[in-house]
Structures are given as structure tokens and as C-alpha cells.
Amino acid sequence: MPKKAKPAGTGKEEGPVPGKQLKMEAAGGPSTLNFSCPRGLFESLISPIKTETFFKEFWEQKPLIIQRDDPALATYYQSLFKLSDLKSLCSRGVYYGRDINVCRCVNGKKKVLNKDGKVHFLQLRKDFDHKRATIQFHQPQRFKDELWKIQEKLECYFGSLVGSNVYMTPAGSQGLPPHYDDVEVFVLQLEGEKHWRLYHPTVPLARQYSVEAEDRIGRPTHEVMLKPGDLLYFPRGTIHQADTPPGLAHSTHVTISTYQNNSWGDFLLDTISGLVMDTAKEDMEFRAGIPRQLLLQVETAAVGTRRLSGFLRKLADRLEGTDVLLSSDMKKDFVMNRLPPYYEGDGAELSTPGGQVPRLDSVVRLQFKDHVILTVGPDQSRSDETQDKMVYVYHSLKNRRELHMMGNEETECHGLRFPLSHVDALKQIWNSSAISVKDLKLTTDEEKESLVLSLWTECLIQVV
């Protein structure tokens, strides 16, 4: 069981914080991860730290270092990805750039040592052994089932995409220069030991990746040696660098990352565009033209600023006074690009409806709730200006694991659409542990049966 954890302090230390000063006795916890539910998985991932403590004191605020003396957990972490796995993965067909980067930090800069095309294991191992290069494997959850299982649960828990990268670094080497990322990072040490140094962020909660020069970042606020079974968390914007000390075996760690472009600012941009269009349909002031030559002016005239401020107040009043389901491209993007539910075997339960066919006298409940979203939007089958709003049900049951986090244009959107009049009935299904079909808020029995049959065909509900 985990025995030791160390909160990484306030970030106000004068110099590097020795690991032994941060250790605290753990109350105990599971020796491997708990996959019973998304919350259980995250609780076991950061054990013995409680989730309430984590989100109150660390999330988006400061690093957390958890050092464990747990052989069982160390063995489990080592099973997630090993350097020796590369040989079999290369035989399956992986490519430089897309799947693997080979790099080394030279004089504070990242030197990429990639070849062209397909990766051959012998060449990869040669670069690792003789050039002391770091091997970065992109999105290993596409190949490793246990990482798929972990990240799928974490996507349910966070409601955000969760990616990963594996880094394998030989002794006496460093792969990347000091830098910060635009994601929340959880580092799991899998093999060997890795020496980490963390620094004050120059851009807290950064929205983009950036390399920082060594002479600009000052002294480390935290310094730690991670061993198998240990975990390190740090917020986006935290400057960091890591190396494998000389004289030791190689190091392997996986970074699990989330919350990229998932801020209130992103949510505001996503929400306000649909809100403006909806308001403009009802309020002629929003459809009135702007003053002549406004776009030619160097600065926005006072009259323009006043009008914009007035419109924003109107939008705020409209938003506060409604519980109507709002359109959201963020929702759609998330569900389109996330992992499908983890399954063993052929996954028939995700593509073939099972159990009884729902009827008017049936009681039904939603399944795979964490993989389904509701949103509204214009009727995409019409191109005229009188597009009616529709309610869309999108899900990730048929998503392709091999495309996860690869920015692939082949990504498809899976789901159903219904008239806006069906939104209350859909909310009933979403908000109930089980509901009678005949109690759905629809005008006719035919509409009720048709709705549940459509959802059942997509494997989204079951008869209880």
C-alpha cells in the first residue's frame, strides 16, 4: 500500500525543496488502481491524498508529489509501458513524427533525431544506447489496453480529453529543455528513476506550450527523484525539466494530461456565439447595421463601445434568466474525439442493442451516461435562413481508439437528432435512474415509442 506522500509546498521556497522534507505518512490505500467508477479511479491514482484536498489545495495552484514505498503498485506501474515493449510495437508499424519522436536536450535546446518513415527497432535502440536520445511515444493508449482503461475513466471523471505520452531516457541524459505546457500533467514513474526540477510559472495556467531559457527561470521551487510507483502533478504553466542521472538504469515515465483549452474563457467563447445568434433572431437591435466606416477607424468610437456594452448586458440578463439547453461545440468536440468505453472481447455491447425492445409499457434507463451528451443546434439538413433548432444526442460508443488524440480528419460524429419538442423527454431520461416510457413528456404515444426505440438502437438505453 502507498506509505508516503508529499505535498509540494506553497511554491514560495527560496531554493529547491529536498524530497525528504515533504514526506508525510499515508493513511493507507489500495495497492493498484480502482476501476469501479471514474471517481474511484482518480481517488486511487492520487492516494493517499483525498480528492477534496487535491482540488482545494493543488489543482491549478501548485505541484503535488506523491512518493510511495509500495512494491505492488510499482510492479503495476511498470506493466503500463516498458522500454522492452518497443520491439513488439515497432513490428506493428509505427512512424517517426506521428507515433515516435527521438530527441535530446543539447545546450538548452531540443534536438530532434527522427529519421523518415517507418520506425525500425534496431535503429531506435541504437539512437537510445549510443546517442543517449530520449524516445517519446505519442498516445500509447492506442496500443496499450491498461492505459486505454485508465484514460477512458479519467475522461469520464474530468469531462475533458485525456492524452498521454511515454518518455524513455537513458542514464546521464535529458530529452527536453525547460518548458511549460498548456495542460494539467500527471506524471507516473514506470521504470528506473527520474530527477525533476520545477520552477515558478512565468504564465500561470498557460494556454500554449513554450520553451524557457535556463537563465530566465531562476532556482527550482521543487526538486525530486521519482521512483516506480511515484506520482507527480503540476498545473499548466509550471516550468519543468527532467533528467535521468548518470550511473543509473534508464527511466520510463508516462505523462497523463488533460484540460487543454478547457477554461472559462473557452466556455464563454463557445456559449456566447450561439447566444448571440439566438438573441438576434428575436431582437431587431442585434440585427441593425453598425455605423458607416466603423471598420475603417483606428479606435472604436465611444458610441460603438456603449452599444457593445449594452448588448453584453442584454446577453447576460438573457443567460441568467434561462434554463434552456444551450448549443455547445465544446461538448460535441469532446465526445467526438474521446476514447470509446473500455471493453474486452469484440465490444458488441457498444454496437449491437441487447435485451428487450422498449415499448410504451416499458421502464428504461440510460446506459453509458458518461459517454453521451445533449446539445442543441440548427437543423444541419437545411441550408436556408429559417433553420429550425434541433436537439442532438452525441455519443462516443463507436469512436475509434486508434485515432484518439491524433488530430485525425477521419474522426466521425456518432449520434441522433430530434425535434426541439423532444428536449424535455430527453432530459427526463437523462435525469432519472429509470423512467416509464408512457411518462415521457411527448404529445403522442407514437412519439414516445419512437424516441426510446431510436435510443435503444444506438445502445444508449436498456429496458429494466
PDB file of N, CA, C and O in Angstrom, residues 290-348:
ATOM      1  N   ILE A 290     -24.061  48.261 -38.212  1.00  0.00           N
ATOM      2  CA  ILE A 290     -23.127  49.117 -37.475  1.00  0.00           C
ATOM      3  C   ILE A 290     -22.960  50.434 -38.231  1.00  0.00           C
ATOM      4  O   ILE A 290     -23.303  50.531 -39.416  1.00  0.00           O
ATOM      5  N   PRO A 291     -22.477  51.505 -37.572  1.00  0.00           N
ATOM      6  CA  PRO A 291     -22.310  52.802 -38.255  1.00  0.00           C
ATOM      7  C   PRO A 291     -21.387  52.696 -39.466  1.00  0.00           C
ATOM      8  O   PRO A 291     -20.452  51.892 -39.483  1.00  0.00           O
ATOM      9  N   ARG A 292     -21.644  53.519 -40.453  1.00  0.00           N
ATOM     10  CA  ARG A 292     -20.803  53.546 -41.628  1.00  0.00           C
ATOM     11  C   ARG A 292     -19.354  53.848 -41.242  1.00  0.00           C
ATOM     12  O   ARG A 292     -19.080  54.649 -40.358  1.00  0.00           O
ATOM     13  N   GLN A 293     -18.431  53.197 -41.907  1.00  0.00           N
ATOM     14  CA  GLN A 293     -16.985  53.386 -41.769  1.00  0.00           C
ATOM     15  C   GLN A 293     -16.443  53.012 -40.386  1.00  0.00           C
ATOM     16  O   GLN A 293     -15.292  53.318 -40.066  1.00  0.00           O
ATOM     17  N   LEU A 294     -17.240  52.316 -39.559  1.00  0.00           N
ATOM     18  CA  LEU A 294     -16.753  51.910 -38.234  1.00  0.00           C
ATOM     19  C   LEU A 294     -15.517  51.017 -38.350  1.00  0.00           C
ATOM     20  O   LEU A 294     -14.579  51.127 -37.564  1.00  0.00           O
ATOM     21  N   LEU A 295     -15.517  50.168 -39.365  1.00  0.00           N
ATOM     22  CA  LEU A 295     -14.404  49.240 -39.519  1.00  0.00           C
ATOM     23  C   LEU A 295     -13.128  49.923 -40.012  1.00  0.00           C
ATOM     24  O   LEU A 295     -12.038  49.341 -39.928  1.00  0.00           O
ATOM     25  N   LEU A 296     -13.240  51.162 -40.504  1.00  0.00           N
ATOM     26  CA  LEU A 296     -12.076  51.894 -41.004  1.00  0.00           C
ATOM     27  C   LEU A 296     -11.396  52.706 -39.911  1.00  0.00           C
ATOM     28  O   LEU A 296     -10.304  53.236 -40.119  1.00  0.00           O
ATOM     29  N   GLN A 297     -12.038  52.819 -38.748  1.00  0.00           N
ATOM     30  CA  GLN A 297     -11.500  53.657 -37.676  1.00  0.00           C
ATOM     31  C   GLN A 297     -10.383  52.928 -36.933  1.00  0.00           C
ATOM     32  O   GLN A 297     -10.413  51.712 -36.767  1.00  0.00           O
ATOM     33  N   VAL A 298      -9.402  53.715 -36.497  1.00  0.00           N
ATOM     34  CA  VAL A 298      -8.273  53.152 -35.747  1.00  0.00           C
ATOM     35  C   VAL A 298      -8.741  52.654 -34.386  1.00  0.00           C
ATOM     36  O   VAL A 298      -8.335  51.592 -33.913  1.00  0.00           O
ATOM     37  N   GLU A 299      -9.602  53.417 -33.733  1.00  0.00           N
ATOM     38  CA  GLU A 299     -10.146  53.036 -32.438  1.00  0.00           C
ATOM     39  C   GLU A 299     -11.658  53.000 -32.522  1.00  0.00           C
ATOM     40  O   GLU A 299     -12.276  53.736 -33.288  1.00  0.00           O
ATOM     41  N   THR A 300     -12.258  52.144 -31.720  1.00  0.00           N
ATOM     42  CA  THR A 300     -13.722  52.056 -31.694  1.00  0.00           C
ATOM     43  C   THR A 300     -14.281  53.305 -31.040  1.00  0.00           C
ATOM     44  O   THR A 300     -13.870  53.678 -29.926  1.00  0.00           O
ATOM     45  N   ALA A 301     -15.203  53.948 -31.710  1.00  0.00           N
ATOM     46  CA  ALA A 301     -15.788  55.180 -31.185  1.00  0.00           C
ATOM     47  C   ALA A 301     -16.569  54.887 -29.903  1.00  0.00           C
ATOM     48  O   ALA A 301     -17.018  53.758 -29.661  1.00  0.00           O
ATOM     49  N   ALA A 302     -16.745  55.935 -29.090  1.00  0.00           N
ATOM     50  CA  ALA A 302     -17.446  55.780 -27.817  1.00  0.00           C
ATOM     51  C   ALA A 302     -18.850  55.232 -28.019  1.00  0.00           C
ATOM     52  O   ALA A 302     -19.329  54.409 -27.239  1.00  0.00           O
ATOM     53  N   VAL A 303     -19.498  55.670 -29.095  1.00  0.00           N
ATOM     54  CA  VAL A 303     -20.856  55.186 -29.347  1.00  0.00           C
ATOM     55  C   VAL A 303     -20.850  53.677 -29.602  1.00  0.00           C
ATOM     56  O   VAL A 303     -21.745  52.956 -29.158  1.00  0.00           O
ATOM     57  N   GLY A 304     -19.813  53.191 -30.280  1.00  0.00           N
ATOM     58  CA  GLY A 304     -19.711  51.757 -30.528  1.00  0.00           C
ATOM     59  C   GLY A 304     -19.469  50.972 -29.254  1.00  0.00           C
ATOM     60  O   GLY A 304     -20.051  49.907 -29.030  1.00  0.00           O
ATOM     61  N   THR A 305     -18.605  51.508 -28.393  1.00  0.00           N
ATOM     62  CA  THR A 305     -18.319  50.838 -27.118  1.00  0.00           C
ATOM     63  C   THR A 305     -19.572  50.780 -26.254  1.00  0.00           C
ATOM     64  O   THR A 305     -19.848  49.756 -25.611  1.00  0.00           O
ATOM     65  N   ARG A 306     -20.336  51.893 -26.217  1.00  0.00           N
ATOM     66  CA  ARG A 306     -21.569  51.901 -25.414  1.00  0.00           C
ATOM     67  C   ARG A 306     -22.573  50.889 -25.934  1.00  0.00           C
ATOM     68  O   ARG A 306     -23.223  50.181 -25.151  1.00  0.00           O
ATOM     69  N   ARG A 307     -22.701  50.795 -27.245  1.00  0.00           N
ATOM     70  CA  ARG A 307     -23.657  49.834 -27.805  1.00  0.00           C
ATOM     71  C   ARG A 307     -23.247  48.399 -27.486  1.00  0.00           C
ATOM     72  O   ARG A 307     -24.066  47.565 -27.123  1.00  0.00           O
ATOM     73  N   LEU A 308     -21.950  48.110 -27.628  1.00  0.00           N
ATOM     74  CA  LEU A 308     -21.465  46.772 -27.316  1.00  0.00           C
ATOM     75  C   LEU A 308     -21.693  46.427 -25.846  1.00  0.00           C
ATOM     76  O   LEU A 308     -22.102  45.310 -25.507  1.00  0.00           O
ATOM     77  N   SER A 309     -21.432  47.392 -24.966  1.00  0.00           N
ATOM     78  CA  SER A 309     -21.654  47.159 -23.536  1.00  0.00           C
ATOM     79  C   SER A 309     -23.126  46.864 -23.261  1.00  0.00           C
ATOM     80  O   SER A 309     -23.452  45.981 -22.466  1.00  0.00           O
ATOM     81  N   GLY A 310     -23.997  47.606 -23.928  1.00  0.00           N
ATOM     82  CA  GLY A 310     -25.435  47.373 -23.757  1.00  0.00           C
ATOM     83  C   GLY A 310     -25.842  45.997 -24.245  1.00  0.00           C
ATOM     84  O   GLY A 310     -26.650  45.305 -23.592  1.00  0.00           O
ATOM     85  N   PHE A 311     -25.300  45.590 -25.387  1.00  0.00           N
ATOM     86  CA  PHE A 311     -25.618  44.257 -25.904  1.00  0.00           C
ATOM     87  C   PHE A 311     -25.140  43.161 -24.944  1.00  0.00           C
ATOM     88  O   PHE A 311     -25.824  42.165 -24.718  1.00  0.00           O
ATOM     89  N   LEU A 312     -23.946  43.348 -24.387  1.00  0.00           N
ATOM     90  CA  LEU A 312     -23.414  42.349 -23.460  1.00  0.00           C
ATOM     91  C   LEU A 312     -24.282  42.241 -22.210  1.00  0.00           C
ATOM     92  O   LEU A 312     -24.499  41.140 -21.681  1.00  0.00           O
ATOM     93  N   ARG A 313     -24.799  43.393 -21.728  1.00  0.00           N
ATOM     94  CA  ARG A 313     -25.696  43.345 -20.569  1.00  0.00           C
ATOM     95  C   ARG A 313     -26.988  42.609 -20.913  1.00  0.00           C
ATOM     96  O   ARG A 313     -27.517  41.840 -20.105  1.00  0.00           O
ATOM     97  N   LYS A 314     -27.485  42.830 -22.111  1.00  0.00           N
ATOM     98  CA  LYS A 314     -28.691  42.116 -22.541  1.00  0.00           C
ATOM     99  C   LYS A 314     -28.440  40.614 -22.599  1.00  0.00           C
ATOM    100  O   LYS A 314     -29.284  39.810 -22.183  1.00  0.00           O
ATOM    101  N   LEU A 315     -27.287  40.233 -23.117  1.00  0.00           N
ATOM    102  CA  LEU A 315     -26.950  38.813 -23.197  1.00  0.00           C
ATOM    103  C   LEU A 315     -26.827  38.201 -21.805  1.00  0.00           C
ATOM    104  O   LEU A 315     -27.277  37.077 -21.563  1.00  0.00           O
ATOM    105  N   ALA A 316     -26.204  38.959 -20.878  1.00  0.00           N
ATOM    106  CA  ALA A 316     -26.065  38.463 -19.509  1.00  0.00           C
ATOM    107  C   ALA A 316     -27.431  38.272 -18.861  1.00  0.00           C
ATOM    108  O   ALA A 316     -27.682  37.257 -18.195  1.00  0.00           O
ATOM    109  N   ASP A 317     -28.338  39.237 -19.063  1.00  0.00           N
ATOM    110  CA  ASP A 317     -29.689  39.114 -18.495  1.00  0.00           C
ATOM    111  C   ASP A 317     -30.412  37.907 -19.084  1.00  0.00           C
ATOM    112  O   ASP A 317     -31.099  37.174 -18.366  1.00  0.00           O
ATOM    113  N   ARG A 318     -30.241  37.716 -20.386  1.00  0.00           N
ATOM    114  CA  ARG A 318     -30.899  36.581 -21.042  1.00  0.00           C
ATOM    115  C   ARG A 318     -30.336  35.255 -20.505  1.00  0.00           C
ATOM    116  O   ARG A 318     -31.090  34.316 -20.255  1.00  0.00           O
ATOM    117  N   LEU A 319     -29.049  35.215 -20.319  1.00  0.00           N
ATOM    118  CA  LEU A 319     -28.410  33.990 -19.859  1.00  0.00           C
ATOM    119  C   LEU A 319     -28.831  33.646 -18.435  1.00  0.00           C
ATOM    120  O   LEU A 319     -29.114  32.484 -18.115  1.00  0.00           O
ATOM    121  N   GLU A 320     -28.897  34.653 -17.558  1.00  0.00           N
ATOM    122  CA  GLU A 320     -29.269  34.401 -16.168  1.00  0.00           C
ATOM    123  C   GLU A 320     -30.731  34.008 -16.026  1.00  0.00           C
ATOM    124  O   GLU A 320     -31.094  33.329 -15.069  1.00  0.00           O
ATOM    125  N   GLY A 321     -31.540  34.395 -16.974  1.00  0.00           N
ATOM    126  CA  GLY A 321     -32.965  34.130 -16.846  1.00  0.00           C
ATOM    127  C   GLY A 321     -33.454  32.908 -17.590  1.00  0.00           C
ATOM    128  O   GLY A 321     -34.651  32.779 -17.836  1.00  0.00           O
ATOM    129  N   THR A 322     -32.546  32.019 -17.975  1.00  0.00           N
ATOM    130  CA  THR A 322     -32.980  30.867 -18.763  1.00  0.00           C
ATOM    131  C   THR A 322     -32.367  29.586 -18.236  1.00  0.00           C
ATOM    132  O   THR A 322     -31.271  29.587 -17.673  1.00  0.00           O
ATOM    133  N   ASP A 323     -33.104  28.495 -18.406  1.00  0.00           N
ATOM    134  CA  ASP A 323     -32.559  27.163 -18.140  1.00  0.00           C
ATOM    135  C   ASP A 323     -32.607  26.322 -19.410  1.00  0.00           C
ATOM    136  O   ASP A 323     -32.520  25.108 -19.384  1.00  0.00           O
ATOM    137  N   VAL A 324     -32.751  27.028 -20.538  1.00  0.00           N
ATOM    138  CA  VAL A 324     -32.818  26.351 -21.833  1.00  0.00           C
ATOM    139  C   VAL A 324     -31.456  25.742 -22.164  1.00  0.00           C
ATOM    140  O   VAL A 324     -30.407  26.337 -21.879  1.00  0.00           O
ATOM    141  N   LEU A 325     -31.483  24.557 -22.753  1.00  0.00           N
ATOM    142  CA  LEU A 325     -30.246  23.898 -23.182  1.00  0.00           C
ATOM    143  C   LEU A 325     -29.573  24.741 -24.255  1.00  0.00           C
ATOM    144  O   LEU A 325     -30.186  25.103 -25.254  1.00  0.00           O
ATOM    145  N   LEU A 326     -28.312  25.092 -24.032  1.00  0.00           N
ATOM    146  CA  LEU A 326     -27.579  25.935 -24.966  1.00  0.00           C
ATOM    147  C   LEU A 326     -26.733  25.089 -25.904  1.00  0.00           C
ATOM    148  O   LEU A 326     -26.267  24.004 -25.552  1.00  0.00           O
ATOM    149  N   SER A 327     -26.499  25.616 -27.085  1.00  0.00           N
ATOM    150  CA  SER A 327     -25.638  24.912 -28.030  1.00  0.00           C
ATOM    151  C   SER A 327     -24.204  24.937 -27.526  1.00  0.00           C
ATOM    152  O   SER A 327     -23.792  25.861 -26.829  1.00  0.00           O
ATOM    153  N   SER A 328     -23.424  23.908 -27.874  1.00  0.00           N
ATOM    154  CA  SER A 328     -22.051  23.832 -27.379  1.00  0.00           C
ATOM    155  C   SER A 328     -21.194  23.015 -28.325  1.00  0.00           C
ATOM    156  O   SER A 328     -21.320  21.794 -28.397  1.00  0.00           O
ATOM    157  N   ASP A 329     -20.305  23.696 -29.043  1.00  0.00           N
ATOM    158  CA  ASP A 329     -19.346  22.986 -29.888  1.00  0.00           C
ATOM    159  C   ASP A 329     -18.310  22.261 -29.032  1.00  0.00           C
ATOM    160  O   ASP A 329     -17.749  21.250 -29.453  1.00  0.00           O
ATOM    161  N   MET A 330     -18.025  22.788 -27.828  1.00  0.00           N
ATOM    162  CA  MET A 330     -17.079  22.122 -26.937  1.00  0.00           C
ATOM    163  C   MET A 330     -17.571  20.721 -26.565  1.00  0.00           C
ATOM    164  O   MET A 330     -16.791  19.766 -26.541  1.00  0.00           O
ATOM    165  N   LYS A 331     -18.848  20.615 -26.268  1.00  0.00           N
ATOM    166  CA  LYS A 331     -19.434  19.305 -25.952  1.00  0.00           C
ATOM    167  C   LYS A 331     -19.252  18.344 -27.117  1.00  0.00           C
ATOM    168  O   LYS A 331     -18.817  17.202 -26.949  1.00  0.00           O
ATOM    169  N   LYS A 332     -19.607  18.809 -28.285  1.00  0.00           N
ATOM    170  CA  LYS A 332     -19.532  17.963 -29.472  1.00  0.00           C
ATOM    171  C   LYS A 332     -18.096  17.558 -29.763  1.00  0.00           C
ATOM    172  O   LYS A 332     -17.812  16.387 -30.059  1.00  0.00           O
ATOM    173  N   ASP A 333     -17.174  18.506 -29.671  1.00  0.00           N
ATOM    174  CA  ASP A 333     -15.769  18.210 -29.937  1.00  0.00           C
ATOM    175  C   ASP A 333     -15.238  17.170 -28.952  1.00  0.00           C
ATOM    176  O   ASP A 333     -14.495  16.255 -29.337  1.00  0.00           O
ATOM    177  N   PHE A 334     -15.611  17.310 -27.687  1.00  0.00           N
ATOM    178  CA  PHE A 334     -15.160  16.361 -26.669  1.00  0.00           C
ATOM    179  C   PHE A 334     -15.649  14.954 -26.963  1.00  0.00           C
ATOM    180  O   PHE A 334     -14.867  13.991 -27.004  1.00  0.00           O
ATOM    181  N   VAL A 335     -16.934  14.820 -27.208  1.00  0.00           N
ATOM    182  CA  VAL A 335     -17.483  13.472 -27.373  1.00  0.00           C
ATOM    183  C   VAL A 335     -17.034  12.843 -28.694  1.00  0.00           C
ATOM    184  O   VAL A 335     -16.887  11.625 -28.793  1.00  0.00           O
ATOM    185  N   MET A 336     -16.769  13.652 -29.700  1.00  0.00           N
ATOM    186  CA  MET A 336     -16.293  13.131 -30.989  1.00  0.00           C
ATOM    187  C   MET A 336     -14.877  12.581 -30.906  1.00  0.00           C
ATOM    188  O   MET A 336     -14.526  11.621 -31.597  1.00  0.00           O
ATOM    189  N   ASN A 337     -14.051  13.177 -30.047  1.00  0.00           N
ATOM    190  CA  ASN A 337     -12.625  12.877 -30.060  1.00  0.00           C
ATOM    191  C   ASN A 337     -12.147  12.051 -28.878  1.00  0.00           C
ATOM    192  O   ASN A 337     -10.974  11.700 -28.813  1.00  0.00           O
ATOM    193  N   ARG A 338     -13.042  11.727 -27.975  1.00  0.00           N
ATOM    194  CA  ARG A 338     -12.629  10.996 -26.784  1.00  0.00           C
ATOM    195  C   ARG A 338     -12.563   9.496 -27.059  1.00  0.00           C
ATOM    196  O   ARG A 338     -12.964   9.018 -28.116  1.00  0.00           O
ATOM    197  N   LEU A 339     -12.053   8.771 -26.067  1.00  0.00           N
ATOM    198  CA  LEU A 339     -11.967   7.318 -26.173  1.00  0.00           C
ATOM    199  C   LEU A 339     -13.341   6.680 -26.075  1.00  0.00           C
ATOM    200  O   LEU A 339     -14.217   7.185 -25.368  1.00  0.00           O
ATOM    201  N   PRO A 340     -13.537   5.552 -26.764  1.00  0.00           N
ATOM    202  CA  PRO A 340     -14.768   4.780 -26.534  1.00  0.00           C
ATOM    203  C   PRO A 340     -14.692   4.110 -25.171  1.00  0.00           C
ATOM    204  O   PRO A 340     -13.603   4.013 -24.576  1.00  0.00           O
ATOM    205  N   PRO A 341     -15.822   3.625 -24.642  1.00  0.00           N
ATOM    206  CA  PRO A 341     -15.765   2.881 -23.381  1.00  0.00           C
ATOM    207  C   PRO A 341     -14.810   1.695 -23.492  1.00  0.00           C
ATOM    208  O   PRO A 341     -14.725   1.058 -24.544  1.00  0.00           O
ATOM    209  N   TYR A 342     -14.111   1.421 -22.402  1.00  0.00           N
ATOM    210  CA  TYR A 342     -13.208   0.273 -22.389  1.00  0.00           C
ATOM    211  C   TYR A 342     -14.027  -1.014 -22.434  1.00  0.00           C
ATOM    212  O   TYR A 342     -15.048  -1.133 -21.773  1.00  0.00           O
ATOM    213  N   TYR A 343     -13.581  -1.955 -23.237  1.00  0.00           N
ATOM    214  CA  TYR A 343     -14.256  -3.247 -23.311  1.00  0.00           C
ATOM    215  C   TYR A 343     -13.235  -4.342 -23.567  1.00  0.00           C
ATOM    216  O   TYR A 343     -12.135  -4.095 -24.040  1.00  0.00           O
ATOM    217  N   GLU A 344     -13.615  -5.540 -23.219  1.00  0.00           N
ATOM    218  CA  GLU A 344     -12.829  -6.722 -23.540  1.00  0.00           C
ATOM    219  C   GLU A 344     -13.619  -7.556 -24.539  1.00  0.00           C
ATOM    220  O   GLU A 344     -14.845  -7.573 -24.517  1.00  0.00           O
ATOM    221  N   GLY A 345     -12.946  -8.233 -25.415  1.00  0.00           N
ATOM    222  CA  GLY A 345     -13.646  -9.005 -26.438  1.00  0.00           C
ATOM    223  C   GLY A 345     -13.929  -8.158 -27.654  1.00  0.00           C
ATOM    224  O   GLY A 345     -13.163  -7.261 -28.017  1.00  0.00           O
ATOM    225  N   ASP A 346     -15.082  -8.409 -28.282  1.00  0.00           N
ATOM    226  CA  ASP A 346     -15.384  -7.723 -29.547  1.00  0.00           C
ATOM    227  C   ASP A 346     -16.161  -6.427 -29.367  1.00  0.00           C
ATOM    228  O   ASP A 346     -16.425  -5.715 -30.337  1.00  0.00           O
ATOM    229  N   GLY A 347     -16.559  -6.095 -28.140  1.00  0.00           N
ATOM    230  CA  GLY A 347     -17.272  -4.846 -27.895  1.00  0.00           C
ATOM    231  C   GLY A 347     -18.641  -4.783 -28.521  1.00  0.00           C
ATOM    232  O   GLY A 347     -19.140  -3.693 -28.827  1.00  0.00           O
ATOM    233  N   ALA A 348     -19.277  -5.940 -28.672  1.00  0.00           N
ATOM    234  CA  ALA A 348     -20.595  -5.982 -29.330  1.00  0.00           C
ATOM    235  C   ALA A 348     -21.628  -5.144 -28.595  1.00  0.00           C
ATOM    236  O   ALA A 348     -22.552  -4.582 -29.210  1.00  0.00           O
TER     237      ALA A 348
END
